[in-house]
Coordinates of C-alpha atoms in Angstrom, one line a residue:
M1 CA -27.1 -12.6 31.1
R2 CA -25.2 -11.8 27.9
P3 CA -27.4 -10.7 25.1
L4 CA -28.5 -13.5 22.8
K5 CA -26.6 -12.1 19.9
T6 CA -23.2 -12.7 21.6
L7 CA -24.2 -16.4 22.2
Q8 CA -24.7 -17.0 18.5
K9 CA -22.0 -18.7 16.5
L10 CA -19.7 -16.1 14.9
Y11 CA -20.7 -17.1 11.4
D12 CA -23.3 -18.9 9.4
E13 CA -22.2 -22.5 8.5
E14 CA -24.0 -22.3 5.2
S15 CA -22.7 -18.9 4.2
Q16 CA -19.5 -18.4 2.1
V17 CA -19.2 -14.8 3.4
V18 CA -17.8 -14.4 6.9
I19 CA -17.6 -11.0 8.7
T20 CA -14.6 -10.7 10.9
E21 CA -15.4 -10.2 14.6
K22 CA -13.3 -9.8 17.7
G23 CA -13.2 -13.6 18.3
S24 CA -12.5 -14.6 14.7
P25 CA -9.4 -16.8 14.2
P26 CA -6.4 -15.6 12.1
R27 CA -6.6 -16.5 8.4
A28 CA -4.2 -18.9 6.6
L29 CA -3.3 -17.0 3.5
F30 CA -1.2 -18.0 0.4
Y31 CA 2.0 -16.0 0.0
G32 CA 3.8 -17.3 -3.0
E33 CA 5.6 -20.5 -2.0
G34 CA 4.7 -20.0 1.6
F35 CA 1.8 -18.9 3.9
L36 CA 1.0 -16.0 6.2
Q37 CA -1.2 -16.2 9.3
E38 CA -3.0 -12.9 9.7
D39 CA -5.5 -11.3 12.0
L40 CA -7.8 -9.1 9.9
P41 CA -9.5 -5.9 11.1
V42 CA -13.0 -6.2 12.6
G43 CA -15.6 -5.9 9.9
T44 CA -13.5 -7.4 7.1
R45 CA -15.6 -9.5 4.8
V46 CA -13.9 -12.8 4.0
I47 CA -15.3 -14.6 0.9
F48 CA -14.8 -18.3 0.8
P49 CA -15.2 -20.7 -2.1
R50 CA -18.3 -22.9 -2.3
P51 CA -17.9 -26.5 -1.0
P52 CA -17.0 -28.9 -3.8
L53 CA -20.0 -30.2 -5.8
E54 CA -20.5 -33.9 -6.0
G55 CA -18.7 -35.6 -8.9
V56 CA -20.4 -37.8 -11.4
P57 CA -20.5 -41.4 -10.1
N58 CA -18.8 -42.9 -13.2
V59 CA -16.7 -40.6 -15.4
K60 CA -16.4 -42.9 -18.4
A61 CA -20.2 -43.6 -18.3
A62 CA -20.8 -39.9 -18.3
I63 CA -18.4 -39.4 -21.3
R64 CA -20.2 -42.2 -23.2
W65 CA -23.6 -40.7 -22.5
A66 CA -22.5 -37.3 -23.6
I67 CA -21.0 -38.4 -26.9
N68 CA -24.1 -40.5 -27.6
H69 CA -26.5 -37.6 -26.7
P70 CA -24.7 -34.5 -28.0
E71 CA -26.0 -31.0 -28.3
G72 CA -26.9 -30.0 -31.9
M73 CA -25.0 -32.8 -33.6
D74 CA -25.3 -36.5 -34.4
P75 CA -23.8 -38.9 -31.9
L76 CA -20.0 -39.3 -32.3
H77 CA -20.2 -42.9 -33.5
A78 CA -22.5 -41.8 -36.4
L79 CA -19.9 -39.3 -37.5
L80 CA -17.1 -41.9 -37.8
R81 CA -16.4 -43.9 -41.0
P82 CA -13.6 -46.1 -42.1
G83 CA -10.6 -44.3 -43.8
M84 CA -11.5 -40.9 -42.5
R85 CA -8.9 -38.5 -41.1
L86 CA -9.6 -37.6 -37.5
T87 CA -7.7 -35.2 -35.1
C88 CA -8.2 -34.9 -31.4
V89 CA -7.3 -31.5 -30.1
I90 CA -6.5 -31.4 -26.4
D91 CA -6.3 -28.6 -23.9
D92 CA -2.7 -28.1 -22.6
I93 CA -1.2 -28.2 -19.2
S94 CA -2.3 -24.6 -18.3
V95 CA -5.5 -26.2 -16.8
P96 CA -6.4 -27.3 -14.2
L97 CA -4.4 -25.8 -11.4
P98 CA -2.7 -27.6 -9.8
P99 CA -2.6 -30.6 -12.2
M100 CA -5.2 -33.2 -11.3
V101 CA -4.6 -36.6 -9.9
T102 CA -4.3 -39.3 -12.6
P103 CA -6.0 -40.5 -14.6
D104 CA -6.5 -37.0 -16.0
V105 CA -10.0 -36.6 -17.4
R106 CA -8.4 -35.9 -20.8
Q107 CA -7.0 -39.5 -20.7
S108 CA -10.4 -40.9 -19.8
I109 CA -12.0 -39.1 -22.7
L110 CA -9.3 -40.2 -25.2
E111 CA -9.6 -43.8 -24.1
V112 CA -13.3 -43.8 -24.9
V113 CA -12.9 -41.8 -28.2
L114 CA -9.9 -43.8 -29.5
E115 CA -11.6 -47.1 -28.7
L116 CA -14.7 -46.0 -30.6
C117 CA -12.4 -44.9 -33.5
A118 CA -10.8 -48.4 -33.6
D119 CA -14.2 -50.1 -33.6
S120 CA -15.3 -47.9 -36.5
G121 CA -12.2 -48.5 -38.6
V122 CA -10.8 -45.0 -38.2
D123 CA -7.0 -45.5 -38.2
D124 CA -5.7 -42.0 -39.3
V125 CA -5.9 -40.3 -35.9
H126 CA -3.6 -37.6 -34.5
L127 CA -3.5 -36.0 -31.1
V128 CA -2.6 -32.3 -31.1
I129 CA -2.1 -30.2 -28.0
A130 CA -3.8 -26.8 -28.2
N131 CA -0.9 -24.9 -26.7
A132 CA -1.2 -21.8 -29.1
L133 CA 1.6 -19.5 -28.1
H134 CA 2.1 -21.3 -24.7
R135 CA 5.3 -23.4 -24.2
R136 CA 5.5 -26.9 -25.6
M137 CA 4.7 -29.5 -23.1
T138 CA 7.5 -31.8 -22.1
E139 CA 7.6 -35.5 -22.9
G140 CA 6.9 -36.4 -19.2
E141 CA 4.0 -33.9 -19.0
M142 CA 2.5 -35.3 -22.2
K143 CA 2.7 -38.9 -20.9
R144 CA 1.1 -37.9 -17.5
M145 CA -1.8 -36.2 -19.3
V146 CA -2.9 -39.1 -21.5
G147 CA -1.5 -42.1 -19.7
E148 CA 1.3 -44.5 -20.7
K149 CA -0.7 -46.7 -23.1
I150 CA -1.9 -43.8 -25.4
F151 CA 1.5 -42.1 -25.1
D152 CA 3.4 -45.2 -26.3
A153 CA 0.9 -45.7 -29.1
Y154 CA 0.9 -42.2 -30.5
Y155 CA 4.0 -40.3 -29.4
P156 CA 5.9 -38.6 -31.2
D157 CA 4.6 -38.9 -34.7
R158 CA 0.9 -38.8 -33.9
Y159 CA 0.8 -37.0 -30.5
Y160 CA 2.5 -33.6 -30.5
N161 CA 2.4 -29.9 -29.6
H162 CA 0.8 -27.4 -32.0
D163 CA 3.5 -25.2 -33.6
A164 CA 2.1 -21.7 -34.3
E165 CA 5.4 -20.8 -36.1
D166 CA 5.6 -23.7 -38.5
P167 CA 5.4 -22.1 -42.0
D168 CA 4.0 -25.2 -43.5
G169 CA 1.8 -26.2 -40.6
I170 CA -0.8 -23.4 -40.6
T171 CA -3.7 -22.9 -43.0
E172 CA -5.7 -19.6 -43.3
L173 CA -9.5 -20.0 -43.7
E174 CA -11.9 -17.3 -44.8
R175 CA -11.7 -14.1 -42.8
T176 CA -14.4 -12.9 -40.5
S177 CA -16.9 -10.1 -41.3
H178 CA -14.5 -7.8 -39.4
D179 CA -11.5 -8.8 -41.6
E180 CA -10.0 -10.9 -38.8
V181 CA -7.5 -13.6 -39.8
V182 CA -8.7 -17.1 -39.1
A183 CA -5.7 -19.5 -39.1
V184 CA -5.6 -23.0 -37.8
N185 CA -3.2 -25.9 -37.6
R186 CA -2.9 -27.6 -41.1
R187 CA -3.5 -31.1 -39.8
V188 CA -6.6 -29.9 -38.0
A189 CA -7.8 -28.0 -41.1
E190 CA -7.4 -31.0 -43.4
S191 CA -9.2 -33.5 -41.1
D192 CA -12.7 -34.9 -41.8
L193 CA -13.6 -34.5 -38.1
I194 CA -12.0 -32.7 -35.2
V195 CA -12.8 -33.8 -31.6
Y196 CA -11.9 -31.1 -29.1
V197 CA -11.1 -32.4 -25.6
N198 CA -11.6 -29.6 -23.1
I199 CA -11.2 -29.0 -19.3
N200 CA -13.4 -26.0 -18.3
F201 CA -11.4 -24.8 -15.3
V202 CA -13.0 -21.3 -15.3
P203 CA -15.9 -20.0 -17.4
M204 CA -13.6 -18.1 -19.9
N205 CA -12.3 -21.5 -21.1
G206 CA -14.0 -23.6 -23.7
G207 CA -16.6 -22.7 -26.4
H208 CA -15.3 -20.8 -29.4
K209 CA -12.1 -20.0 -27.5
S210 CA -10.9 -23.6 -27.7
M211 CA -10.3 -23.8 -31.5
G212 CA -10.1 -20.0 -32.2
T213 CA -7.2 -19.7 -29.7
G214 CA -5.7 -23.1 -29.1
V215 CA -4.5 -24.1 -32.6
T216 CA -4.0 -20.8 -34.3
N217 CA -1.1 -18.4 -34.8
Y218 CA 0.0 -14.8 -33.8
A219 CA -1.6 -13.3 -36.9
S220 CA -5.0 -14.5 -35.7
L221 CA -4.5 -14.0 -31.9
R222 CA -3.5 -10.4 -32.3
H223 CA -7.1 -9.5 -33.2
H224 CA -8.3 -10.1 -29.7
H225 CA -5.2 -10.4 -27.6
N226 CA -4.7 -6.6 -27.5
P227 CA -5.3 -3.8 -25.0
K228 CA -8.4 -2.4 -26.7
T229 CA -10.2 -5.7 -26.6
I230 CA -9.3 -6.1 -22.9
R231 CA -10.5 -2.6 -22.0
D232 CA -13.8 -3.4 -23.8
S233 CA -14.3 -6.5 -21.7
D234 CA -16.1 -5.8 -18.4
S235 CA -15.4 -9.4 -17.2
Y236 CA -13.5 -12.2 -18.9
M237 CA -15.8 -14.7 -17.1
E238 CA -19.1 -13.4 -18.3
P239 CA -19.6 -13.9 -22.1
K240 CA -22.1 -11.1 -22.6
A241 CA -19.7 -8.6 -21.0
S242 CA -16.6 -9.8 -22.8
A243 CA -15.3 -8.3 -26.1
L244 CA -12.7 -11.1 -25.9
Y245 CA -15.5 -13.7 -26.1
T246 CA -17.3 -11.7 -28.9
K247 CA -14.2 -11.7 -31.1
N248 CA -13.5 -15.4 -30.3
T249 CA -17.1 -16.1 -31.3
R250 CA -16.7 -14.4 -34.7
I251 CA -13.5 -16.4 -35.4
G252 CA -15.0 -19.6 -34.0
T253 CA -18.1 -19.3 -36.2
V254 CA -15.9 -19.2 -39.3
I255 CA -14.1 -22.3 -38.1
D256 CA -17.5 -24.1 -37.5
Q257 CA -18.7 -23.1 -40.9
T258 CA -15.6 -24.5 -42.5
L259 CA -14.6 -27.6 -40.4
K260 CA -16.6 -30.2 -38.5
V261 CA -15.8 -29.9 -34.8
F262 CA -17.2 -32.1 -32.1
H263 CA -16.6 -30.6 -28.7
I264 CA -16.3 -32.7 -25.5
E265 CA -16.3 -30.2 -22.6
T266 CA -15.9 -31.2 -18.9
T267 CA -16.4 -29.3 -15.7
L268 CA -14.6 -30.0 -12.4
N269 CA -15.4 -29.2 -8.8
N270 CA -13.0 -27.1 -6.7
R271 CA -11.6 -30.0 -4.6
M272 CA -8.1 -28.5 -5.0
F273 CA -6.5 -29.9 -1.9
G274 CA -6.0 -33.6 -1.0
A275 CA -5.5 -35.4 2.3
P276 CA -2.1 -33.8 3.3
T277 CA -3.5 -30.2 2.8
D278 CA -7.3 -30.6 2.8
F279 CA -7.5 -28.2 5.7
L280 CA -6.7 -25.3 3.3
A281 CA -10.2 -25.6 1.8
K282 CA -11.8 -25.0 5.2
K283 CA -12.9 -21.9 7.0
E284 CA -10.5 -21.3 9.8
E285 CA -13.5 -21.4 12.2
D286 CA -13.8 -25.1 11.3
Y287 CA -10.1 -26.0 11.9
T288 CA -9.6 -28.8 14.3
E289 CA -6.6 -28.9 16.6
A290 CA -5.0 -31.3 14.1
D291 CA -5.7 -28.9 11.2
R292 CA -4.0 -26.1 13.1
L293 CA -0.9 -28.3 13.8
K294 CA -0.7 -29.4 10.2
F295 CA -0.9 -25.8 9.0
Q296 CA 1.8 -24.6 11.4
A297 CA 4.0 -27.6 10.3
L298 CA 3.5 -26.9 6.6
R299 CA 4.1 -23.2 7.1
F300 CA 7.3 -23.8 9.1
T301 CA 8.7 -26.4 6.7
L302 CA 8.1 -24.2 3.6
S303 CA 9.7 -21.2 5.3
K304 CA 12.9 -23.2 6.0
L305 CA 13.2 -24.6 2.5
P306 CA 15.0 -22.8 -0.4
R307 CA 12.3 -21.3 -2.6
A308 CA 13.0 -23.8 -5.5
A309 CA 12.6 -26.7 -3.1
A310 CA 9.4 -25.3 -1.6
R311 CA 8.1 -24.8 -5.1
K312 CA 8.9 -28.4 -5.9
V313 CA 7.1 -29.7 -2.8
L314 CA 4.0 -27.7 -3.7
N315 CA 4.0 -28.7 -7.4
A316 CA 4.3 -32.4 -6.3
I317 CA 0.8 -32.4 -4.7
P318 CA -1.8 -33.1 -7.3
A319 CA -5.4 -31.9 -6.9
P320 CA -8.1 -34.6 -6.3
Y321 CA -10.7 -32.8 -8.6
D322 CA -13.9 -34.6 -9.4
V323 CA -15.6 -34.4 -12.8
T324 CA -19.0 -32.8 -12.2
G325 CA -20.2 -32.7 -15.8
V326 CA -19.5 -33.9 -19.4
F327 CA -21.1 -32.2 -22.3
A328 CA -20.6 -32.8 -26.0
G329 CA -21.7 -31.7 -29.5
A330 CA -21.8 -28.4 -31.3
T331 CA -19.8 -25.4 -29.9
E332 CA -22.4 -23.0 -28.5
P333 CA -25.1 -25.3 -27.0
T334 CA -22.4 -27.5 -25.5
H335 CA -20.6 -24.5 -23.9
Q336 CA -23.9 -23.1 -22.6
K337 CA -24.4 -26.3 -20.5
T338 CA -20.7 -26.1 -19.4
L339 CA -21.2 -22.5 -18.2
E340 CA -24.2 -23.3 -16.2
Q341 CA -22.4 -26.1 -14.4
S342 CA -19.3 -23.9 -13.8
W343 CA -21.3 -21.1 -12.2
K344 CA -23.0 -23.5 -9.9
Q345 CA -19.6 -24.4 -8.5
Y346 CA -17.8 -21.1 -8.5
V347 CA -20.2 -18.2 -8.0
V348 CA -20.8 -16.7 -4.5
P349 CA -23.4 -13.9 -4.2
V350 CA -21.9 -10.8 -2.5
E351 CA -23.7 -7.6 -1.4
G352 CA -21.8 -4.5 -2.7
Q353 CA -18.3 -3.6 -3.6
S354 CA -15.4 -2.9 -1.2
D355 CA -13.0 0.1 -1.0
I356 CA -10.1 -2.3 -0.3
V357 CA -9.8 -5.9 -1.6
I358 CA -7.0 -8.3 -0.5
F359 CA -5.8 -11.1 -2.9
P360 CA -3.5 -13.8 -1.5
I361 CA -1.4 -14.9 -4.5
P362 CA -0.5 -18.6 -4.6
F363 CA 2.6 -20.2 -6.1
V364 CA 1.1 -21.3 -9.4
S365 CA -0.6 -19.7 -12.4
P366 CA -1.7 -21.1 -15.8
Y367 CA 1.6 -19.9 -17.2
S368 CA 4.0 -21.2 -14.5
V369 CA 3.2 -24.9 -14.2
N370 CA 6.5 -26.6 -13.0
S371 CA 8.1 -23.1 -13.1
I372 CA 8.4 -19.8 -11.3
L373 CA 5.7 -17.2 -10.7
N374 CA 7.7 -14.3 -12.0
P375 CA 6.7 -10.6 -11.5
L376 CA 4.7 -10.4 -14.7
L377 CA 2.7 -13.4 -13.7
V378 CA 2.1 -12.0 -10.2
Q379 CA 0.7 -9.0 -12.0
V380 CA -1.5 -11.1 -14.3
M381 CA -2.9 -13.1 -11.4
G382 CA -3.8 -10.1 -9.3
L383 CA -4.9 -7.5 -11.9
G384 CA -5.9 -10.0 -14.6
Y385 CA -7.5 -13.1 -13.3
F386 CA -8.4 -12.5 -9.7
Y387 CA -9.7 -9.0 -10.5
N388 CA -11.9 -10.5 -13.2
L389 CA -13.3 -13.4 -11.1
N390 CA -16.7 -11.8 -11.1
R391 CA -20.1 -11.4 -12.8
G392 CA -21.7 -8.0 -12.8
V393 CA -19.1 -5.5 -11.4
P394 CA -15.7 -6.0 -9.8
L395 CA -15.4 -6.7 -6.1
V396 CA -13.2 -3.6 -5.7
K397 CA -14.8 -0.1 -6.2
K398 CA -13.6 2.2 -8.9
G399 CA -10.5 4.0 -7.6
G400 CA -10.2 1.5 -4.7
V401 CA -7.1 -0.3 -3.4
L402 CA -5.9 -3.8 -4.3
I403 CA -3.6 -5.5 -1.8
L404 CA -1.6 -8.4 -3.1
L405 CA 0.2 -10.9 -0.8
H406 CA 3.4 -12.1 -2.5
P407 CA 7.2 -11.7 -2.0
A408 CA 7.3 -10.1 -5.5
Y409 CA 10.8 -11.5 -6.1
D410 CA 12.8 -10.7 -9.2
E411 CA 13.1 -14.3 -10.4
F412 CA 12.4 -15.6 -13.9
D413 CA 12.7 -19.1 -15.5
P414 CA 15.1 -18.6 -18.5
V415 CA 13.9 -21.8 -20.1
Q416 CA 10.2 -21.1 -20.0
H417 CA 10.1 -17.3 -20.0
P418 CA 13.1 -15.8 -21.8
S419 CA 11.2 -13.0 -23.5
Y420 CA 9.6 -12.0 -20.1
I421 CA 13.1 -11.1 -18.8
E422 CA 13.7 -8.6 -21.6
F423 CA 10.1 -7.2 -21.4
F424 CA 10.4 -6.6 -17.6
H425 CA 13.9 -5.2 -17.5
R426 CA 14.0 -3.3 -20.8
L427 CA 10.5 -2.2 -21.6
L428 CA 8.8 -1.4 -18.3
P429 CA 11.4 1.1 -17.2
E430 CA 10.5 3.0 -20.4
T431 CA 6.7 2.8 -20.2
R432 CA 3.8 0.9 -18.6
D433 CA 1.3 2.1 -21.2
S434 CA -0.1 -0.9 -22.9
M435 CA -1.0 1.0 -26.1
K436 CA 2.6 2.2 -26.5
L437 CA 4.0 -1.2 -25.7
E438 CA 1.8 -2.8 -28.3
H439 CA 2.5 -0.3 -31.1
K440 CA 6.3 0.1 -30.4
Y441 CA 7.5 -3.3 -29.4
E442 CA 5.0 -6.1 -29.8
K443 CA 6.0 -7.0 -33.4
E444 CA 9.7 -6.9 -32.6
F445 CA 9.2 -9.5 -29.8
A446 CA 6.7 -11.6 -31.9
E447 CA 9.2 -11.9 -34.8
N448 CA 12.4 -12.1 -32.9
P449 CA 14.2 -15.2 -34.4
S450 CA 15.8 -16.2 -31.1
Y451 CA 12.4 -16.3 -29.3
V452 CA 10.8 -18.1 -32.3
H453 CA 13.5 -20.7 -32.2
L454 CA 13.1 -21.2 -28.4
Y455 CA 9.4 -21.5 -28.7
R456 CA 9.6 -24.1 -31.6
K457 CA 12.5 -26.2 -30.4
G458 CA 12.6 -25.6 -26.6
N459 CA 10.0 -25.2 -23.9
A460 CA 9.7 -21.4 -24.0
Y461 CA 6.6 -19.3 -24.2
H462 CA 6.3 -17.4 -27.5
G463 CA 8.2 -14.1 -27.7
V464 CA 5.0 -12.1 -27.7
H465 CA 3.5 -13.8 -24.6
P466 CA 4.7 -11.3 -21.9
F467 CA 2.8 -8.6 -23.8
Y468 CA -0.4 -10.6 -23.4
M469 CA 0.3 -11.0 -19.7
W470 CA 0.6 -7.2 -19.4
Y471 CA -2.5 -6.5 -21.4
W472 CA -4.4 -9.0 -19.3
G473 CA -4.0 -6.7 -16.3
E474 CA -5.2 -3.7 -18.2
N475 CA -8.7 -3.5 -16.8
G476 CA -7.4 -3.8 -13.2
R477 CA -4.9 -1.0 -13.8
Q478 CA -7.5 1.3 -15.3
H479 CA -10.0 0.6 -12.5
V480 CA -8.1 0.7 -9.2
G481 CA -6.5 3.7 -7.6
K482 CA -3.6 2.0 -6.0
V483 CA -2.0 -1.5 -5.8
I484 CA 0.1 -2.4 -2.7
V485 CA 2.2 -5.5 -2.4
A486 CA 2.3 -6.7 1.2
G487 CA 5.4 -8.6 2.1
A488 CA 7.3 -7.6 -1.0
E489 CA 11.0 -8.5 -0.4
N490 CA 12.4 -5.7 -2.5
N491 CA 11.6 -2.2 -3.8
H492 CA 12.4 -2.3 -7.5
V493 CA 9.8 -5.0 -8.6
P494 CA 6.8 -3.1 -7.2
A495 CA 8.2 0.2 -8.5
L496 CA 8.6 -1.2 -12.1
L497 CA 5.1 -2.5 -12.0
G498 CA 3.7 0.8 -10.7
W499 CA 2.8 -0.5 -7.3
E500 CA 3.7 0.4 -3.7
R501 CA 5.0 -2.0 -1.1
T502 CA 4.9 -2.7 2.6
D503 CA 6.6 -5.2 4.9
T504 CA 3.3 -6.5 6.4
L505 CA -0.4 -6.9 5.6
S506 CA -1.2 -4.6 8.6
E507 CA 0.9 -1.8 7.1
A508 CA -0.7 -2.3 3.7
I509 CA -4.2 -2.0 5.3
E510 CA -3.2 1.1 7.1
E511 CA -1.8 2.7 4.0
A512 CA -4.9 1.7 2.0
R513 CA -7.1 3.3 4.7
G514 CA -5.1 6.4 4.5
F515 CA -5.9 6.5 0.8
M516 CA -9.6 5.5 1.0
G517 CA -10.5 6.8 4.4
R518 CA -10.6 5.3 7.9
S519 CA -14.1 3.9 7.4
A520 CA -13.1 2.1 4.2
S521 CA -14.7 -1.3 3.7
I522 CA -12.4 -4.3 3.3
S523 CA -12.9 -7.7 1.6
L524 CA -10.6 -10.7 1.4
L525 CA -11.1 -13.1 -1.5
R526 CA -9.9 -16.6 -0.4
I527 CA -8.4 -18.1 -3.5
A528 CA -7.7 -21.0 -3.8
P529 CA -9.9 -23.0 -4.3
T530 CA -11.4 -21.2 -7.3
V531 CA -14.2 -18.8 -6.4
M532 CA -16.1 -16.1 -8.4
V533 CA -18.2 -13.3 -6.9
D534 CA -21.6 -12.2 -8.2
V535 CA -21.6 -8.6 -6.8
K536 CA -25.0 -7.1 -6.3

C-alpha cells in the first residue's frame, strides 16, 4: 500500500498557504491585460487571499447605526442645525479596484447623510472629491459614483473635484510642531461641519490621511511624500511602523483641532470577481471543469484582442464587493475600528521570509483607472504596494529577488499621465536616485505651467505625481538584490527601471536561483483579490 501521506489531499482546504507538489495544478496568473498559466517548482509556497467575509445584511441600516452611535463624537443629527455650512468630502476613483458594482457605497452614505441634512434644515451643502494631486474625475465617473439623483441635484456647482492649484481655493491653517504646512480646500476650511466619506480598501487608507492628503496642496504633501519618509516607513500598511502615517497624524491633528470633521469609514470584503470571472478567486485545486474552460476561453480571447480592447473588456467588469463594516465619528477611534476589520479580511499568517518572491501584476492600479498601467505604475505596484502588503517584515528576504509578471510595455496615456512620459524618458536615463530626483527636478515638474494647466482643466495627474510613484518604490529598491520582469516584451523598459528581463517565468526563476542559490525558497503572492501577509 502507498504510505498514508500520499493519500492525503495535496493541500489543507482551510489554509491560505499551499505548498506546490508534483501533482499540483498550474497557476492562473495575472500578466497585465492577459493571463499566464504556469507550473511552479516543487516546494514553491503559494499564498492565497482569505475568502470574502460576510457583508452587513443592510448597508443603509449599518450607515444609520454608525452615524447615530459614533466614536468620540455626538451623533450626526445632533451636529446639524439650520443655516449651517456643511461639506461632504468624498474619496476619489482610486479606490476600490476594480470599481464596485452600483450603487457604490459612497452613494449609499450620501443618500443617508443628505436626507438627514434636508430634514435638519441644512441647505448649504457641497460635495468635494478628495482627489489631491490625482486627476480630476470625469463627469461620467462622478455620476456613477454618487448616482443620477445626487449628481443631477449637485453637479457642477455643488459637486466638484478639489483643485490643489486654485490660488483662491486653498487656506493654510496653523503649522505642525515640526513646521509642516497644513493647507486645506477653502470651502472645506470655511465649513461649520465636514463629513468625510471613505472607502478603506487597504489599511493605509483613511484616518488622518483622508483630510491631510485628500484636500490639500503640494506645499503640504511634500512634507511626507518624499524619499526620506518612505525610507523611514517599514510598512505602509502598519501605522506603528510608518513614518508616512506619523506625519499624516501630525497634520491631521492640526486639522481636527481647527475644523470639525465627522468621519464615515467603510470596509469592504475582497469579493473582487463576479459571476463571469469568479473562478479567479479560487485555488486552482478547486477549479471545476467549467472553471478551467472559462479560464482558457478568457485567456484566449484576451490574447487575441488589441491591448486597448482587452483593457476595455477588463475595466468593464465591476467588482461585487460587500460592505463588511461602517464606522463613524472622530478620526482616531473610528479608524482603529476600521483597521481591525480590514486586517480580519486581508491578513494571512506566513512562516518566514523567502529568497525569491513572485508578484503577478494585474491590469489596474489606483492611478490607472480607465487608463494604462505604464512602466512607472508597474514599478509602483511591484516595489511600492505589493512589496508593502505586510505586517512585521517583508515577504522577500533582504537582498532577495522579486519577479514581476508583466509585459512591461512602453505605453503611456498622454491625457492622464503627461508628466510621466517626460519623467520616464528624460530623467530616468540620467539617474534613478530618488534623492537626486527630488532635489534636482521635483520643483520644476511641480510648478511647470503646462502640467498645472492640464491638471486643473483636463484630466491629468499633477506634474509632480510621477515623482511620488518613483518614491513609493524606494523601500523595495533599497531592500531587494534584484528585480526580474518575466515576459517583458522589450529590453529598454526594464533597463531604464534598473531591472533584468526574461522571456518566461521559468527563465526568471532559474536566473533568480543562480543569484540566490539552488536551494533558494520561493513564494508566490496571489494578488488579486487583496491579500496581506503577517510574516513571522
